[in-house]
CSV table of N, CA and C in Angstrom, one decimal:
chain,number,residue,atom,x,y,z
J,1,MET,N,0.8,-1.2,0.0
J,1,MET,CA,0.0,0.0,0.0
J,1,MET,C,0.9,1.3,0.0
J,2,LEU,N,1.9,1.2,0.8
J,2,LEU,CA,2.8,2.4,0.8
J,2,LEU,C,3.6,2.6,-0.5
J,3,ASP,N,3.8,1.5,-1.2
J,3,ASP,CA,4.5,1.6,-2.5
J,3,ASP,C,3.6,2.3,-3.5
J,4,ALA,N,2.3,2.1,-3.5
J,4,ALA,CA,1.4,2.8,-4.4
J,4,ALA,C,1.4,4.3,-4.0
J,5,LEU,N,1.4,4.6,-2.7
J,5,LEU,CA,1.4,6.0,-2.3
J,5,LEU,C,2.7,6.7,-2.7
J,6,ILE,N,3.8,6.1,-2.5
J,6,ILE,CA,5.1,6.7,-2.9
J,6,ILE,C,5.2,6.9,-4.4
J,7,LEU,N,4.8,5.9,-5.2
J,7,LEU,CA,4.8,6.0,-6.6
J,7,LEU,C,3.8,7.2,-7.1
J,8,THR,N,2.7,7.3,-6.5
J,8,THR,CA,1.7,8.4,-6.8
J,8,THR,C,2.4,9.7,-6.4
J,9,LEU,N,3.0,9.8,-5.3
J,9,LEU,CA,3.6,11.1,-4.9
J,9,LEU,C,4.7,11.5,-5.9
J,10,ILE,N,5.6,10.5,-6.3
J,10,ILE,CA,6.6,10.8,-7.2
J,10,ILE,C,6.1,11.3,-8.5
J,11,ILE,N,5.1,10.6,-9.0
J,11,ILE,CA,4.5,10.9,-10.3
J,11,ILE,C,3.8,12.3,-10.3
J,12,GLU,N,2.9,12.5,-9.3
J,12,GLU,CA,2.1,13.7,-9.3
J,12,GLU,C,3.0,15.0,-8.9
J,13,LEU,N,3.9,14.8,-8.0
J,13,LEU,CA,4.7,16.0,-7.7
J,13,LEU,C,5.7,16.3,-8.9
J,14,SER,N,6.1,15.3,-9.6
J,14,SER,CA,6.9,15.5,-10.8
J,14,SER,C,6.1,16.2,-11.9
J,15,ILE,N,4.8,15.9,-12.0
J,15,ILE,CA,4.0,16.6,-13.0
J,15,ILE,C,3.8,18.0,-12.6
J,16,LEU,N,3.6,18.3,-11.3
J,16,LEU,CA,3.5,19.7,-10.9
J,16,LEU,C,4.8,20.4,-11.2
J,17,PHE,N,6.0,19.8,-11.0
J,17,PHE,CA,7.2,20.4,-11.4
J,17,PHE,C,7.4,20.6,-12.9
J,18,ILE,N,7.0,19.7,-13.7
J,18,ILE,CA,7.0,19.8,-15.1
J,18,ILE,C,6.2,21.0,-15.6
J,19,LEU,N,5.0,21.1,-14.9
J,19,LEU,CA,4.1,22.2,-15.2
J,19,LEU,C,4.6,23.6,-14.7
J,20,ARG,N,5.7,23.6,-14.0
J,20,ARG,CA,6.4,24.7,-13.5
J,20,ARG,C,5.7,25.5,-12.4
J,21,PHE,N,5.1,24.7,-11.6
J,21,PHE,CA,4.5,25.3,-10.3
J,21,PHE,C,5.7,25.4,-9.4
J,22,LYS,N,5.8,26.6,-8.8
J,22,LYS,CA,7.0,26.8,-7.9
J,22,LYS,C,6.6,27.0,-6.4
J,23,ASP,N,5.4,27.2,-6.1
J,23,ASP,CA,5.0,27.4,-4.8
J,23,ASP,C,5.0,26.1,-3.9
J,24,TYR,N,5.9,26.1,-2.9
J,24,TYR,CA,6.0,24.9,-2.1
J,24,TYR,C,4.7,24.5,-1.4
J,25,LYS,N,3.8,25.5,-1.2
J,25,LYS,CA,2.6,25.2,-0.5
J,25,LYS,C,1.7,24.3,-1.4
J,26,LEU,N,1.8,24.4,-2.7
J,26,LEU,CA,1.0,23.5,-3.6
J,26,LEU,C,1.6,22.0,-3.5
J,27,TYR,N,2.9,21.9,-3.4
J,27,TYR,CA,3.5,20.6,-3.2
J,27,TYR,C,3.1,19.9,-1.9
J,28,ILE,N,3.0,20.7,-0.8
J,28,ILE,CA,2.6,20.2,0.5
J,28,ILE,C,1.1,19.8,0.4
J,29,LEU,N,0.3,20.7,-0.1
J,29,LEU,CA,-1.1,20.4,-0.2
J,29,LEU,C,-1.3,19.1,-1.1
J,30,SER,N,-0.7,19.0,-2.2
J,30,SER,CA,-0.8,17.9,-3.0
J,30,SER,C,-0.4,16.6,-2.3
J,31,SER,N,0.7,16.7,-1.6
J,31,SER,CA,1.2,15.5,-0.8
J,31,SER,C,0.1,15.1,0.3
J,32,LEU,N,-0.4,16.1,1.0
J,32,LEU,CA,-1.4,15.8,2.0
J,32,LEU,C,-2.7,15.2,1.4
J,33,ILE,N,-3.1,15.8,0.3
J,33,ILE,CA,-4.3,15.3,-0.4
J,33,ILE,C,-4.1,13.8,-0.8
J,34,ASN,N,-2.9,13.5,-1.4
J,34,ASN,CA,-2.7,12.2,-1.8
J,34,ASN,C,-2.5,11.2,-0.7
J,35,ILE,N,-1.9,11.6,0.4
J,35,ILE,CA,-1.8,10.7,1.5
J,35,ILE,C,-3.2,10.3,2.0
J,36,GLY,N,-4.1,11.2,2.1
J,36,GLY,CA,-5.5,10.8,2.5
J,36,GLY,C,-6.2,10.0,1.5
J,37,THR,N,-6.3,10.4,0.2
J,37,THR,CA,-7.1,9.7,-0.8
J,37,THR,C,-6.4,8.4,-1.2
J,38,ASN,N,-5.1,8.4,-1.4
J,38,ASN,CA,-4.5,7.2,-1.9
J,38,ASN,C,-4.5,6.1,-0.9
J,39,LEU,N,-4.2,6.4,0.4
J,39,LEU,CA,-4.2,5.4,1.4
J,39,LEU,C,-5.6,4.9,1.6
J,40,SER,N,-6.6,5.8,1.6
J,40,SER,CA,-8.0,5.3,1.8
J,40,SER,C,-8.5,4.4,0.7
J,41,LEU,N,-8.2,4.8,-0.6
J,41,LEU,CA,-8.6,4.0,-1.7
J,41,LEU,C,-7.9,2.6,-1.7
J,42,ASN,N,-6.6,2.6,-1.5
J,42,ASN,CA,-5.9,1.4,-1.5
J,42,ASN,C,-6.2,0.5,-0.3
J,43,TYR,N,-6.5,1.1,0.8
J,43,TYR,CA,-6.9,0.3,2.0
J,43,TYR,C,-8.2,-0.5,1.7
J,44,TYR,N,-9.2,0.3,1.1
J,44,TYR,CA,-10.5,-0.3,0.8
J,44,TYR,C,-10.3,-1.5,-0.3
J,45,LEU,N,-9.5,-1.2,-1.3
J,45,LEU,CA,-9.3,-2.2,-2.4
J,45,LEU,C,-8.6,-3.4,-1.9
J,46,GLU,N,-7.6,-3.2,-1.0
J,46,GLU,CA,-6.9,-4.4,-0.5
J,46,GLU,C,-7.6,-5.2,0.6
J,47,ASN,N,-8.6,-4.6,1.2
J,47,ASN,CA,-9.4,-5.3,2.3
J,47,ASN,C,-10.8,-5.6,1.9
J,48,THR,N,-11.1,-5.6,0.6
J,48,THR,CA,-12.4,-6.0,0.2
J,48,THR,C,-12.3,-7.1,-0.8
J,49,ILE,N,-13.2,-8.1,-0.6
J,49,ILE,CA,-13.2,-9.3,-1.5
J,49,ILE,C,-14.2,-9.0,-2.6
J,50,PHE,N,-13.7,-9.1,-3.9
J,50,PHE,CA,-14.6,-8.9,-5.0
J,50,PHE,C,-14.9,-10.2,-5.7
J,51,LYS,N,-16.1,-10.5,-6.0
J,51,LYS,CA,-16.5,-11.8,-6.6
J,51,LYS,C,-16.0,-12.0,-8.0
J,52,THR,N,-15.9,-10.9,-8.7
J,52,THR,CA,-15.4,-11.0,-10.1
J,52,THR,C,-14.5,-9.8,-10.4
J,53,LEU,N,-13.7,-10.0,-11.5
J,53,LEU,CA,-12.9,-8.9,-12.0
J,53,LEU,C,-13.7,-7.8,-12.5
J,54,THR,N,-14.8,-8.1,-13.0
J,54,THR,CA,-15.7,-7.0,-13.6
J,54,THR,C,-16.2,-6.1,-12.4
J,55,ILE,N,-16.6,-6.7,-11.3
J,55,ILE,CA,-17.0,-5.9,-10.2
J,55,ILE,C,-15.9,-5.1,-9.6
J,56,TYR,N,-14.7,-5.7,-9.6
J,56,TYR,CA,-13.5,-4.9,-9.1
J,56,TYR,C,-13.2,-3.7,-10.0
J,57,VAL,N,-13.3,-3.9,-11.3
J,57,VAL,CA,-13.0,-2.8,-12.2
J,57,VAL,C,-14.0,-1.7,-12.1
J,58,ILE,N,-15.3,-2.1,-12.0
J,58,ILE,CA,-16.4,-1.1,-11.8
J,58,ILE,C,-16.2,-0.3,-10.5
J,59,VAL,N,-15.8,-1.0,-9.4
J,59,VAL,CA,-15.6,-0.3,-8.1
J,59,VAL,C,-14.4,0.6,-8.2
J,60,VAL,N,-13.3,0.2,-8.9
J,60,VAL,CA,-12.1,1.1,-9.1
J,60,VAL,C,-12.5,2.3,-9.9
J,61,ILE,N,-13.3,2.2,-10.9
J,61,ILE,CA,-13.7,3.3,-11.7
J,61,ILE,C,-14.5,4.3,-10.9
J,62,ILE,N,-15.5,3.8,-10.1
J,62,ILE,CA,-16.3,4.6,-9.3
J,62,ILE,C,-15.4,5.3,-8.2
J,63,LEU,N,-14.5,4.6,-7.6
J,63,LEU,CA,-13.7,5.2,-6.6
J,63,LEU,C,-12.7,6.2,-7.1
J,64,GLU,N,-12.2,6.0,-8.3
J,64,GLU,CA,-11.3,6.9,-8.9
J,64,GLU,C,-12.0,8.2,-9.3
J,65,ILE,N,-13.2,8.1,-9.8
J,65,ILE,CA,-14.0,9.3,-10.1
J,65,ILE,C,-14.3,10.1,-8.8
J,66,THR,N,-14.6,9.3,-7.7
J,66,THR,CA,-14.9,10.0,-6.4
J,66,THR,C,-13.7,10.7,-6.0
J,67,VAL,N,-12.5,10.1,-6.1
J,67,VAL,CA,-11.2,10.7,-5.7
J,67,VAL,C,-11.0,11.9,-6.5
J,68,LEU,N,-11.2,11.9,-7.8
J,68,LEU,CA,-11.1,13.0,-8.7
J,68,LEU,C,-11.8,14.2,-8.2
J,69,PHE,N,-13.1,14.0,-7.8
J,69,PHE,CA,-13.9,15.2,-7.3
J,69,PHE,C,-13.5,15.6,-5.9
J,70,VAL,N,-13.2,14.7,-5.1
J,70,VAL,CA,-12.7,15.1,-3.7
J,70,VAL,C,-11.5,15.9,-3.8
J,71,GLU,N,-10.5,15.4,-4.6
J,71,GLU,CA,-9.3,16.2,-4.8
J,71,GLU,C,-9.5,17.5,-5.5
J,72,THR,N,-10.4,17.6,-6.4
J,72,THR,CA,-10.8,18.8,-7.1
J,72,THR,C,-11.2,19.9,-6.0
J,73,LEU,N,-12.1,19.4,-5.1
J,73,LEU,CA,-12.6,20.3,-4.1
J,73,LEU,C,-11.4,20.8,-3.1
J,74,LEU,N,-10.5,19.8,-2.8
J,74,LEU,CA,-9.4,20.2,-2.0
J,74,LEU,C,-8.4,21.1,-2.7
J,75,TYR,N,-8.2,20.9,-4.0
J,75,TYR,CA,-7.3,21.8,-4.7
J,75,TYR,C,-7.9,23.2,-4.8
J,76,MET,N,-9.2,23.3,-4.6
J,76,MET,CA,-9.8,24.7,-4.7
J,76,MET,C,-9.3,25.5,-3.5
J,77,ILE,N,-8.7,24.9,-2.5
J,77,ILE,CA,-8.1,25.6,-1.4
J,77,ILE,C,-7.0,26.5,-1.9
J,78,TYR,N,-6.2,25.9,-2.9
J,78,TYR,CA,-5.1,26.6,-3.5
J,78,TYR,C,-5.5,27.5,-4.7
J,79,PHE,N,-6.2,26.9,-5.6
J,79,PHE,CA,-6.5,27.5,-6.9
J,79,PHE,C,-7.7,28.4,-6.9
J,80,LYS,N,-8.6,28.2,-6.0
J,80,LYS,CA,-9.8,29.0,-5.8
J,80,LYS,C,-10.9,28.8,-6.8
J,81,LYS,N,-10.5,28.3,-8.0
J,81,LYS,CA,-11.5,28.1,-9.1
J,81,LYS,C,-11.7,26.6,-9.4
J,82,PHE,N,-13.0,26.3,-9.5
J,82,PHE,CA,-13.3,24.9,-9.8
J,82,PHE,C,-12.7,24.3,-11.1
J,83,LYS,N,-12.7,25.1,-12.1
J,83,LYS,CA,-12.3,24.6,-13.4
J,83,LYS,C,-10.8,24.3,-13.4
J,84,LYS,N,-10.0,25.2,-12.9
J,84,LYS,CA,-8.5,25.0,-12.8
J,84,LYS,C,-8.2,23.8,-11.8
J,85,SER,N,-8.9,23.8,-10.7
J,85,SER,CA,-8.7,22.7,-9.8
J,85,SER,C,-9.1,21.3,-10.4
J,86,PHE,N,-10.2,21.3,-11.2
J,86,PHE,CA,-10.6,20.1,-11.8
J,86,PHE,C,-9.6,19.6,-12.9
J,87,ILE,N,-9.1,20.6,-13.7
J,87,ILE,CA,-8.1,20.2,-14.7
J,87,ILE,C,-6.8,19.7,-14.1
J,88,ILE,N,-6.3,20.3,-13.1
J,88,ILE,CA,-5.1,19.9,-12.4
J,88,ILE,C,-5.3,18.5,-11.8
J,89,SER,N,-6.4,18.3,-11.1
J,89,SER,CA,-6.7,17.1,-10.5
J,89,SER,C,-6.9,16.0,-11.5
J,90,LEU,N,-7.5,16.2,-12.6
J,90,LEU,CA,-7.7,15.3,-13.7
J,90,LEU,C,-6.3,14.9,-14.3
J,91,LEU,N,-5.5,15.9,-14.5
J,91,LEU,CA,-4.2,15.6,-15.1
J,91,LEU,C,-3.3,14.8,-14.2
J,92,LEU,N,-3.3,15.2,-12.9
J,92,LEU,CA,-2.5,14.5,-11.9
J,92,LEU,C,-3.0,13.0,-11.7
J,93,ASN,N,-4.3,12.9,-11.6
J,93,ASN,CA,-4.8,11.5,-11.3
J,93,ASN,C,-4.7,10.6,-12.5
J,94,ALA,N,-4.9,11.2,-13.7
J,94,ALA,CA,-4.8,10.3,-14.9
J,94,ALA,C,-3.4,9.9,-15.1
J,95,SER,N,-2.5,10.8,-14.9
J,95,SER,CA,-1.0,10.5,-15.0
J,95,SER,C,-0.6,9.4,-14.0
J,96,SER,N,-0.9,9.6,-12.8
J,96,SER,CA,-0.5,8.6,-11.8
J,96,SER,C,-1.2,7.3,-12.0
J,97,PHE,N,-2.5,7.3,-12.4
J,97,PHE,CA,-3.2,6.0,-12.6
J,97,PHE,C,-2.6,5.3,-13.8
J,98,LEU,N,-2.4,6.0,-14.9
J,98,LEU,CA,-1.9,5.3,-16.1
J,98,LEU,C,-0.5,4.9,-16.0
J,99,LEU,N,0.4,5.7,-15.5
J,99,LEU,CA,1.8,5.3,-15.3
J,99,LEU,C,1.9,4.2,-14.2
J,100,GLY,N,1.0,4.3,-13.2
J,100,GLY,CA,1.0,3.2,-12.2
J,100,GLY,C,0.6,1.9,-12.8
J,101,LEU,N,-0.4,1.9,-13.7
J,101,LEU,CA,-0.8,0.6,-14.4
J,101,LEU,C,0.4,0.1,-15.2
J,102,LEU,N,1.0,1.0,-15.9
J,102,LEU,CA,2.2,0.6,-16.8
J,102,LEU,C,3.3,0.1,-15.9
J,103,ILE,N,3.7,0.7,-14.9
J,103,ILE,CA,4.8,0.3,-14.0
J,103,ILE,C,4.5,-1.1,-13.4
J,104,TYR,N,3.3,-1.2,-12.8
J,104,TYR,CA,2.9,-2.5,-12.2
J,104,TYR,C,2.7,-3.6,-13.2
J,105,ALA,N,2.4,-3.3,-14.4
J,105,ALA,CA,2.3,-4.3,-15.5
J,105,ALA,C,3.7,-4.8,-15.8
J,106,ILE,N,4.7,-3.9,-15.8
J,106,ILE,CA,6.1,-4.3,-16.1
J,106,ILE,C,6.7,-5.1,-15.0
J,107,ILE,N,6.4,-4.7,-13.8
J,107,ILE,CA,7.0,-5.3,-12.6
J,107,ILE,C,6.3,-6.6,-12.3
């Protein structure tokens, strides 16, 4: 579970850096947001028994969409605007989700 969190933090903080965000407060906020949402999501997924792969995939999709909107609302603390917060949250979450899938598929 901690490996997923560390990978997420590396990916998402790197994306913020690539996007040239310089304010350390955003990096702290992003780290705190991810500690909460990533650990919660992965704890649930690791401690729930799913009857089929289809149900697992549906639950993951629903939870990832939920995380996207929760993180959007939390990023509004920094960005103040829903649209910018949503775009940043979508970009960060899509990046970490897709790169995570790729990395775990290779390992």
